[in-house]
PDB file of C-alpha atoms in Angstrom:
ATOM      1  CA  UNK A   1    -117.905  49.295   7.981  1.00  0.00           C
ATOM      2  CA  UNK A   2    -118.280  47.581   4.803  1.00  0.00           C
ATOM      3  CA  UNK A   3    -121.688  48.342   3.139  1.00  0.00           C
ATOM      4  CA  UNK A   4    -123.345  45.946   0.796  1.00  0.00           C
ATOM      5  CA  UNK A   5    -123.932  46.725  -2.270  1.00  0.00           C
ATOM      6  CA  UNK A   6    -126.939  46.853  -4.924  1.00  0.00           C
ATOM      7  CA  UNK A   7    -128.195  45.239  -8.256  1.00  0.00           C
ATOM      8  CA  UNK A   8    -131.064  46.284  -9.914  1.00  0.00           C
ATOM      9  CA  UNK A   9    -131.750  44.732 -13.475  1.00  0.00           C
ATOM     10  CA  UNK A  10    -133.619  46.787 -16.126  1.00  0.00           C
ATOM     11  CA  UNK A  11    -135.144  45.422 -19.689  1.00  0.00           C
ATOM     12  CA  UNK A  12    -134.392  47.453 -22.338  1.00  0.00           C
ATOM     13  CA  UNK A  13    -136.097  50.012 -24.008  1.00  0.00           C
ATOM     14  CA  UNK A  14    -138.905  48.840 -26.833  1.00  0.00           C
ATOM     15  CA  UNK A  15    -137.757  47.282 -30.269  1.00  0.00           C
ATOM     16  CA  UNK A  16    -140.103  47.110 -33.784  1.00  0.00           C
ATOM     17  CA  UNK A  17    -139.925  43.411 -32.841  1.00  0.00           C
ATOM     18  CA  UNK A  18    -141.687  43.632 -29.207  1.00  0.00           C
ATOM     19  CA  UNK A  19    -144.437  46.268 -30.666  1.00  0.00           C
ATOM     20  CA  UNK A  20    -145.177  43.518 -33.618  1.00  0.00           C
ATOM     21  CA  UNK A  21    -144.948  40.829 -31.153  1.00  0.00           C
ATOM     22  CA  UNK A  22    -141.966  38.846 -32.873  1.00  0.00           C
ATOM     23  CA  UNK A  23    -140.149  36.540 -30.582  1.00  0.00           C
ATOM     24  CA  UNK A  24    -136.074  38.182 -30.660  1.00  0.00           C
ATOM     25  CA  UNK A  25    -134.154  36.234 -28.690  1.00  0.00           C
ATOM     26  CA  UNK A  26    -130.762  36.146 -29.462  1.00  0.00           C
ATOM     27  CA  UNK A  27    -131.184  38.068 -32.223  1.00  0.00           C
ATOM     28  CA  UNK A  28    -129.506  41.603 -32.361  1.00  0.00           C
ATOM     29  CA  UNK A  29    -132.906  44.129 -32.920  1.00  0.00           C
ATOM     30  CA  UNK A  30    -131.910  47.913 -32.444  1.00  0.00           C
ATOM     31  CA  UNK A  31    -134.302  49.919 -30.095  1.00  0.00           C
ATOM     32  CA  UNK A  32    -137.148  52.156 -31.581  1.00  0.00           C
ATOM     33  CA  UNK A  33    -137.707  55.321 -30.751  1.00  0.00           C
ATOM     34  CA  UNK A  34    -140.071  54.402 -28.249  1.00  0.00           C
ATOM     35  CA  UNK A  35    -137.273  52.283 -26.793  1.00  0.00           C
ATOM     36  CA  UNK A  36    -135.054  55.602 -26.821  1.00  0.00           C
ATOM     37  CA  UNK A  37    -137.631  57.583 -24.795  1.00  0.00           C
ATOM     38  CA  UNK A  38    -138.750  54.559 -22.920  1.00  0.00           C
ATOM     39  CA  UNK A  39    -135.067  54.437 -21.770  1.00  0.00           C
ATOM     40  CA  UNK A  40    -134.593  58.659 -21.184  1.00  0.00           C
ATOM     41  CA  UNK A  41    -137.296  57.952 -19.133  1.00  0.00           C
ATOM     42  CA  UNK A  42    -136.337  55.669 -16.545  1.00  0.00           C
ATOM     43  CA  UNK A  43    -133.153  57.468 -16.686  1.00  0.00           C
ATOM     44  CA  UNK A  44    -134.664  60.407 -15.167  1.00  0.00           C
ATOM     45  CA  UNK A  45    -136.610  58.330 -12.400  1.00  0.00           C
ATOM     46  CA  UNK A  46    -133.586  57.006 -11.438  1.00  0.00           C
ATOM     47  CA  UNK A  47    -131.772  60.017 -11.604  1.00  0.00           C
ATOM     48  CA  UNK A  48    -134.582  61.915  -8.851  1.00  0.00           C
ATOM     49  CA  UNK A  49    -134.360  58.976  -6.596  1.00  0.00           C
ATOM     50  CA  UNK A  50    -132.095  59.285  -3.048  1.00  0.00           C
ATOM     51  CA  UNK A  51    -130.327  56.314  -4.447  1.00  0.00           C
ATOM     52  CA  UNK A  52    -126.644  56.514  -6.189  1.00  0.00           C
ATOM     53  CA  UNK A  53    -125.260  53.995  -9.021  1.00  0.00           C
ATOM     54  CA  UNK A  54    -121.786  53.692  -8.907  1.00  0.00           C
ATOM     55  CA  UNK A  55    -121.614  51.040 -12.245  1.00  0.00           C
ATOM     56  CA  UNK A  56    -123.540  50.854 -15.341  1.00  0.00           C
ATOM     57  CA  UNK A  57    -123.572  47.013 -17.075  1.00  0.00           C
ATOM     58  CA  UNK A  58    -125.510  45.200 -20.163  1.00  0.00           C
ATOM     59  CA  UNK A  59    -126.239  42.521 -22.564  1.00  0.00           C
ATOM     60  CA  UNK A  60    -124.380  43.040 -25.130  1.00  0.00           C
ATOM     61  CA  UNK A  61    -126.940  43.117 -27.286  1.00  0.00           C
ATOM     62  CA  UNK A  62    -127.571  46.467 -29.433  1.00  0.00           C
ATOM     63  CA  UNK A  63    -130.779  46.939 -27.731  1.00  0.00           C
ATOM     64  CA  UNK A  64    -129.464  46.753 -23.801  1.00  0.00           C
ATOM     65  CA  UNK A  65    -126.364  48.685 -24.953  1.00  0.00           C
ATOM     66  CA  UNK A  66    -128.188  51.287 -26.177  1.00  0.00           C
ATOM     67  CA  UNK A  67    -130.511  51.425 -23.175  1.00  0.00           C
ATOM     68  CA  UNK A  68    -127.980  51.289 -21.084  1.00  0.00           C
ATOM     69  CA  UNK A  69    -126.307  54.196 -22.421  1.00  0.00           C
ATOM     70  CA  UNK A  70    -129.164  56.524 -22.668  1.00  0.00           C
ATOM     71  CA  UNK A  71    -129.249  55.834 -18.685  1.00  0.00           C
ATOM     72  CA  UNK A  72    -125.490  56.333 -18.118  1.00  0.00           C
ATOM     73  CA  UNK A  73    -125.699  59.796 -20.371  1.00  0.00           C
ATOM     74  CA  UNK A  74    -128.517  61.013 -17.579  1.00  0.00           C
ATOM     75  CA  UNK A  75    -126.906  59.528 -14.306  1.00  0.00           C
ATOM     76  CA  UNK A  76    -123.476  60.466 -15.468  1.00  0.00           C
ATOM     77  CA  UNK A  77    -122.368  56.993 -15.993  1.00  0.00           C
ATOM     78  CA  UNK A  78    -120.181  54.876 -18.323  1.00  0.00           C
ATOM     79  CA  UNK A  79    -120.795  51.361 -19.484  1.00  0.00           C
ATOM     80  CA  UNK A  80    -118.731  49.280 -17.460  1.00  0.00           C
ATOM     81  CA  UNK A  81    -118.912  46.264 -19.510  1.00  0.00           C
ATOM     82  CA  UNK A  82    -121.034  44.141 -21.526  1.00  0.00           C
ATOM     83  CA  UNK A  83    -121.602  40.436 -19.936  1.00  0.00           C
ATOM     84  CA  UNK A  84    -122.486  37.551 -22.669  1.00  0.00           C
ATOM     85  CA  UNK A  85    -124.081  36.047 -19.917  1.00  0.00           C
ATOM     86  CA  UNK A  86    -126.765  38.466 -19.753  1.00  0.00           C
ATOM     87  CA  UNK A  87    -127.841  37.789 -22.861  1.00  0.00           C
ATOM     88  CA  UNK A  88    -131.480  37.026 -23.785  1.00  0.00           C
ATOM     89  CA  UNK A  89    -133.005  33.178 -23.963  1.00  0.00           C
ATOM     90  CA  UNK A  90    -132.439  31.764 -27.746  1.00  0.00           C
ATOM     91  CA  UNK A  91    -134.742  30.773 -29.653  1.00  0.00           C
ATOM     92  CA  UNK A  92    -133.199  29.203 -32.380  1.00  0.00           C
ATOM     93  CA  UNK A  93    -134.877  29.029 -35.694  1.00  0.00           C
ATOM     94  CA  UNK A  94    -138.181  30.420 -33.968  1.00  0.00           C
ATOM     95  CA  UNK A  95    -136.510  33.912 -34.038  1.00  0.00           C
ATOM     96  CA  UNK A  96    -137.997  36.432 -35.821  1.00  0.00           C
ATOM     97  CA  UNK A  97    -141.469  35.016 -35.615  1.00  0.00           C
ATOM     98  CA  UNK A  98    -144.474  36.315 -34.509  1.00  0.00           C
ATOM     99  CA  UNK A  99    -146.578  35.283 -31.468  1.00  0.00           C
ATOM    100  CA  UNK A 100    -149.416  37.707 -31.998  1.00  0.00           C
ATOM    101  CA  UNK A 101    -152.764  35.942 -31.929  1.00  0.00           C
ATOM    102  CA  UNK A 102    -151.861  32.284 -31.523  1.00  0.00           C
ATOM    103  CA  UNK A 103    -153.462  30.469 -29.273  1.00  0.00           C
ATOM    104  CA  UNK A 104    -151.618  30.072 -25.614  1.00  0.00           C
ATOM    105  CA  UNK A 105    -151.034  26.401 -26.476  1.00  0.00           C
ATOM    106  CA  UNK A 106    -149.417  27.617 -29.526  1.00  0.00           C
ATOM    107  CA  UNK A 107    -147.604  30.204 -28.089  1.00  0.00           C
ATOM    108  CA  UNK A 108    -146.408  27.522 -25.073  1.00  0.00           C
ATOM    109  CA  UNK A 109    -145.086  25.261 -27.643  1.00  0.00           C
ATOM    110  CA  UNK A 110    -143.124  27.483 -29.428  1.00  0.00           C
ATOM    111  CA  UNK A 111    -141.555  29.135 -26.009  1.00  0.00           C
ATOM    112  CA  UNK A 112    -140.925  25.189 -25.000  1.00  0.00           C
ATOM    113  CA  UNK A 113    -138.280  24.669 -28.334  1.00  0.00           C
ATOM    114  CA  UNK A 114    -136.509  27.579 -26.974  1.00  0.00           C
ATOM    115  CA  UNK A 115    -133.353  27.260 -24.066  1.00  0.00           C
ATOM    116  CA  UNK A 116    -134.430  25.950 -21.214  1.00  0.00           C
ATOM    117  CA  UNK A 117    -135.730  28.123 -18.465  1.00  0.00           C
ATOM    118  CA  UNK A 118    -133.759  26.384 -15.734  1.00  0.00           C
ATOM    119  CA  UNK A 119    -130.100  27.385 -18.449  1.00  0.00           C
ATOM    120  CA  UNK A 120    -131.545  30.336 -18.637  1.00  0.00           C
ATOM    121  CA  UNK A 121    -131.745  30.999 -15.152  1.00  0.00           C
ATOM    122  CA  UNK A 122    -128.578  29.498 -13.712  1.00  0.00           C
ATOM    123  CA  UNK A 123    -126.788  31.932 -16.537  1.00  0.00           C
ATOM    124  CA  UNK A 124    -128.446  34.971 -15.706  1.00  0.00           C
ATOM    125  CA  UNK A 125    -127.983  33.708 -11.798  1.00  0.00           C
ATOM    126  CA  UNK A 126    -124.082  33.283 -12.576  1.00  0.00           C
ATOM    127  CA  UNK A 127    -124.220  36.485 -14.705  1.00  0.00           C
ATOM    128  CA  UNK A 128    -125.192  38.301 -11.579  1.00  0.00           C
ATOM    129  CA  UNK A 129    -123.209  36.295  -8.811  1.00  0.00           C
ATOM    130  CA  UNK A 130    -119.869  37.340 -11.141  1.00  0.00           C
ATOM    131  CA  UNK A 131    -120.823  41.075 -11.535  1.00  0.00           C
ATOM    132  CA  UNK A 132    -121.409  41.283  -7.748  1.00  0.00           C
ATOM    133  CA  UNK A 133    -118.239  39.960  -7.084  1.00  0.00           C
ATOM    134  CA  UNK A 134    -116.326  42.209  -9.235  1.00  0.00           C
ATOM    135  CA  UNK A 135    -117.832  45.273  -7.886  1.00  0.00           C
ATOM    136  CA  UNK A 136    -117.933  44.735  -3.636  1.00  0.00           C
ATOM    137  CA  UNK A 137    -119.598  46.860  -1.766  1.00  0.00           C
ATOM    138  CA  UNK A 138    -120.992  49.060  -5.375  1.00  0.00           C
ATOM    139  CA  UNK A 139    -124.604  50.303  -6.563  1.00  0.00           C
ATOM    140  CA  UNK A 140    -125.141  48.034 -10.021  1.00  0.00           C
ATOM    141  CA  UNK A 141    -127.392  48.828 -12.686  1.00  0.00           C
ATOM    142  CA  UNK A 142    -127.825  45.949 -15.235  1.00  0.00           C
ATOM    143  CA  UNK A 143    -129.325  46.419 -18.220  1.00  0.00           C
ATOM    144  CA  UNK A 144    -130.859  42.948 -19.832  1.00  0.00           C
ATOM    145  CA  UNK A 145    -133.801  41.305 -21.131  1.00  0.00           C
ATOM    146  CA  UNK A 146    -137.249  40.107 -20.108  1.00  0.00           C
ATOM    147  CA  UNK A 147    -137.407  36.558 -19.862  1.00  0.00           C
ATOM    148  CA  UNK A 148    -133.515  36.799 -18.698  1.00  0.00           C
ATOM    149  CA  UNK A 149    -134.477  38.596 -15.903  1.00  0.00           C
ATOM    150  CA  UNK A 150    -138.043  37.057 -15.280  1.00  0.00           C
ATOM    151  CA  UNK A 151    -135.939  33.144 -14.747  1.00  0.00           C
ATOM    152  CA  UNK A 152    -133.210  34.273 -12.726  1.00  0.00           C
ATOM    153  CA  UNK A 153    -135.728  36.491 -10.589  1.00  0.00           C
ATOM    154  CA  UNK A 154    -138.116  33.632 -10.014  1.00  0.00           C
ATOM    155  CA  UNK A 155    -135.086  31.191  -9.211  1.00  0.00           C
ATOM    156  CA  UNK A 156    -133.441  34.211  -6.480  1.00  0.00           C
ATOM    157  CA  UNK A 157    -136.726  35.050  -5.388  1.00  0.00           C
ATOM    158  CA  UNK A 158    -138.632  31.278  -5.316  1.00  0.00           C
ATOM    159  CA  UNK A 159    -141.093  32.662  -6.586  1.00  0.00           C
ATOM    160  CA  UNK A 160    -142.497  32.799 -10.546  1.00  0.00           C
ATOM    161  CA  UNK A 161    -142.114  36.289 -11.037  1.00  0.00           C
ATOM    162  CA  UNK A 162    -144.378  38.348 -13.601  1.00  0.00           C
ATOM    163  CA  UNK A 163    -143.671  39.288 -17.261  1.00  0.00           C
ATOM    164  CA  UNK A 164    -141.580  42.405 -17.254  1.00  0.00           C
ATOM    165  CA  UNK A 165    -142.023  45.012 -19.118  1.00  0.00           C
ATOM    166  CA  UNK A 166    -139.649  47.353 -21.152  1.00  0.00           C
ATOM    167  CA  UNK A 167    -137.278  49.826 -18.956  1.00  0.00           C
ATOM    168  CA  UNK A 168    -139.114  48.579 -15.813  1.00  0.00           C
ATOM    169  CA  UNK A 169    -136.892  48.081 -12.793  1.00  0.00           C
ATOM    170  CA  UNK A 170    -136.246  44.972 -10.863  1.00  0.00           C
ATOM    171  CA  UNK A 171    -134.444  44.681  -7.845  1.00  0.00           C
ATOM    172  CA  UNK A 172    -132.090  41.409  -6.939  1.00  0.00           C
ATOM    173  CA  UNK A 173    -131.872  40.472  -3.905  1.00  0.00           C
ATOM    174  CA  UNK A 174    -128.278  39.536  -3.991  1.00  0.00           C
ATOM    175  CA  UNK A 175    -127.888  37.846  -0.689  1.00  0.00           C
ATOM    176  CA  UNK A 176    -130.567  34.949  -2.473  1.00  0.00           C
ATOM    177  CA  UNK A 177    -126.777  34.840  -5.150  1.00  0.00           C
ATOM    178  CA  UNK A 178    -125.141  32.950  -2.469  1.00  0.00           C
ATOM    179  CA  UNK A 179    -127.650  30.253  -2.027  1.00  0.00           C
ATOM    180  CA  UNK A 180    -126.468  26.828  -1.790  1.00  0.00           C
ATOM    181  CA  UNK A 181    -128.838  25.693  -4.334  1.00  0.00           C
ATOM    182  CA  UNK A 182    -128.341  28.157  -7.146  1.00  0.00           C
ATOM    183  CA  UNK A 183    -124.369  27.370  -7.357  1.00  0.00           C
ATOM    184  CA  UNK A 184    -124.749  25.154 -10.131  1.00  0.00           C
ATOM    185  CA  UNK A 185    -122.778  27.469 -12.143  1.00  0.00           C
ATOM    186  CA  UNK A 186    -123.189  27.461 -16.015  1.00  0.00           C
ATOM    187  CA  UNK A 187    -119.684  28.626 -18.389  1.00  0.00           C
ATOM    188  CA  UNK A 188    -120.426  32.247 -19.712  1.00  0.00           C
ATOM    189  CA  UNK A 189    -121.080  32.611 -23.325  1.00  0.00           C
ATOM    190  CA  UNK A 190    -119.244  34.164 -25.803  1.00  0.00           C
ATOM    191  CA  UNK A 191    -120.803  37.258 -26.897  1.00  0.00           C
ATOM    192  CA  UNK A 192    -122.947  36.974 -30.334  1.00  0.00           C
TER     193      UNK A 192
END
């Protein structure tokens, strides 16, 4: 009998640029070291749970990389691959900026200029569908970013789904991949 297999997604451990409040995006921000324990950390929770993870994938970001491998050194697990499409929503020119105290109408605005949630979403959703595919039947651990995983979420769930918060771990429900209305597919981006 054929079992199916898993996905769970995981943001990466904290950056200088999430404790400041600084919108990253696309941009390539290394961990901190309370990214690097952050990450140990989930590692180990993993690691104590019943379940087993056969393959370990990420942005290819330096941030989910890193993450990413911190968790493979515990669970005894390589990096697989990095998937472009996994990478976080751009922000363009807004990068680097801070969102700490502006006003939510502020804040809105500037999250609007950004890629659009539904492109983020259907990349993250083909991201997923692709990965799934390639590994049949496997345990998945992918290792991404928040508002890359909060879209495609809400979209596979049909729900909005909350803010997510560094190392936490989110399930997929992967049978919600093959939904009729979600194979809009998007090209995968070339990595950054």
């Amino acid at each position: 009998m054929n079992t199916p297999g898993r996905i769970a997604l995981i943001r990466h451990g904290q950056t200088d640029w999430n404790l400041e409040e600084r919108l990253q995006g696309s941009t390539d921000v290394p961990l901190n070291d309370t990214g690097r324990h952050e990450a140990r950390a989930v590692a180990r929770r993993l690691h104590a749970e019943a379940s087993r993870w056969d393959v370990l994938v990420s942005s290819p970001l330096s941030r989910a990389v890193e993450t990413a491998q911190i968790i493979g050194g515990v669970l005894g697990l390589e990096l697989s691959e990095t998937c472009p499409g996994l990478v976080e929503r751009g922000f363009g020119p807004w990068e680097g900026s801070t969102l700490a105290g502006l006003e939510a109408q502020a804040r809105d605005a500037i999250l609007a200029e950004g890629e659009p949630a539904e492109e983020v979403a259907r990349r993250g959703t083909a991201a997923l569908r692709r990965i799934r595919d390639a590994h049949p039947g496997r345990n998945v651990l992918v290792v991404a970013h928040g508002s890359l995983i909060r879209l495609t979420v809400s979209v596979l769930n049909g729900e909005t789904h909350p803010r997510v918060r560094n190392c936490e771990v989110v399930p997929v429900r992967t049978e919600a991949l093959d939904d009729a209305r979600l194979r809009d597919d998007v090209p995968e981006p070339t990595a950054p």
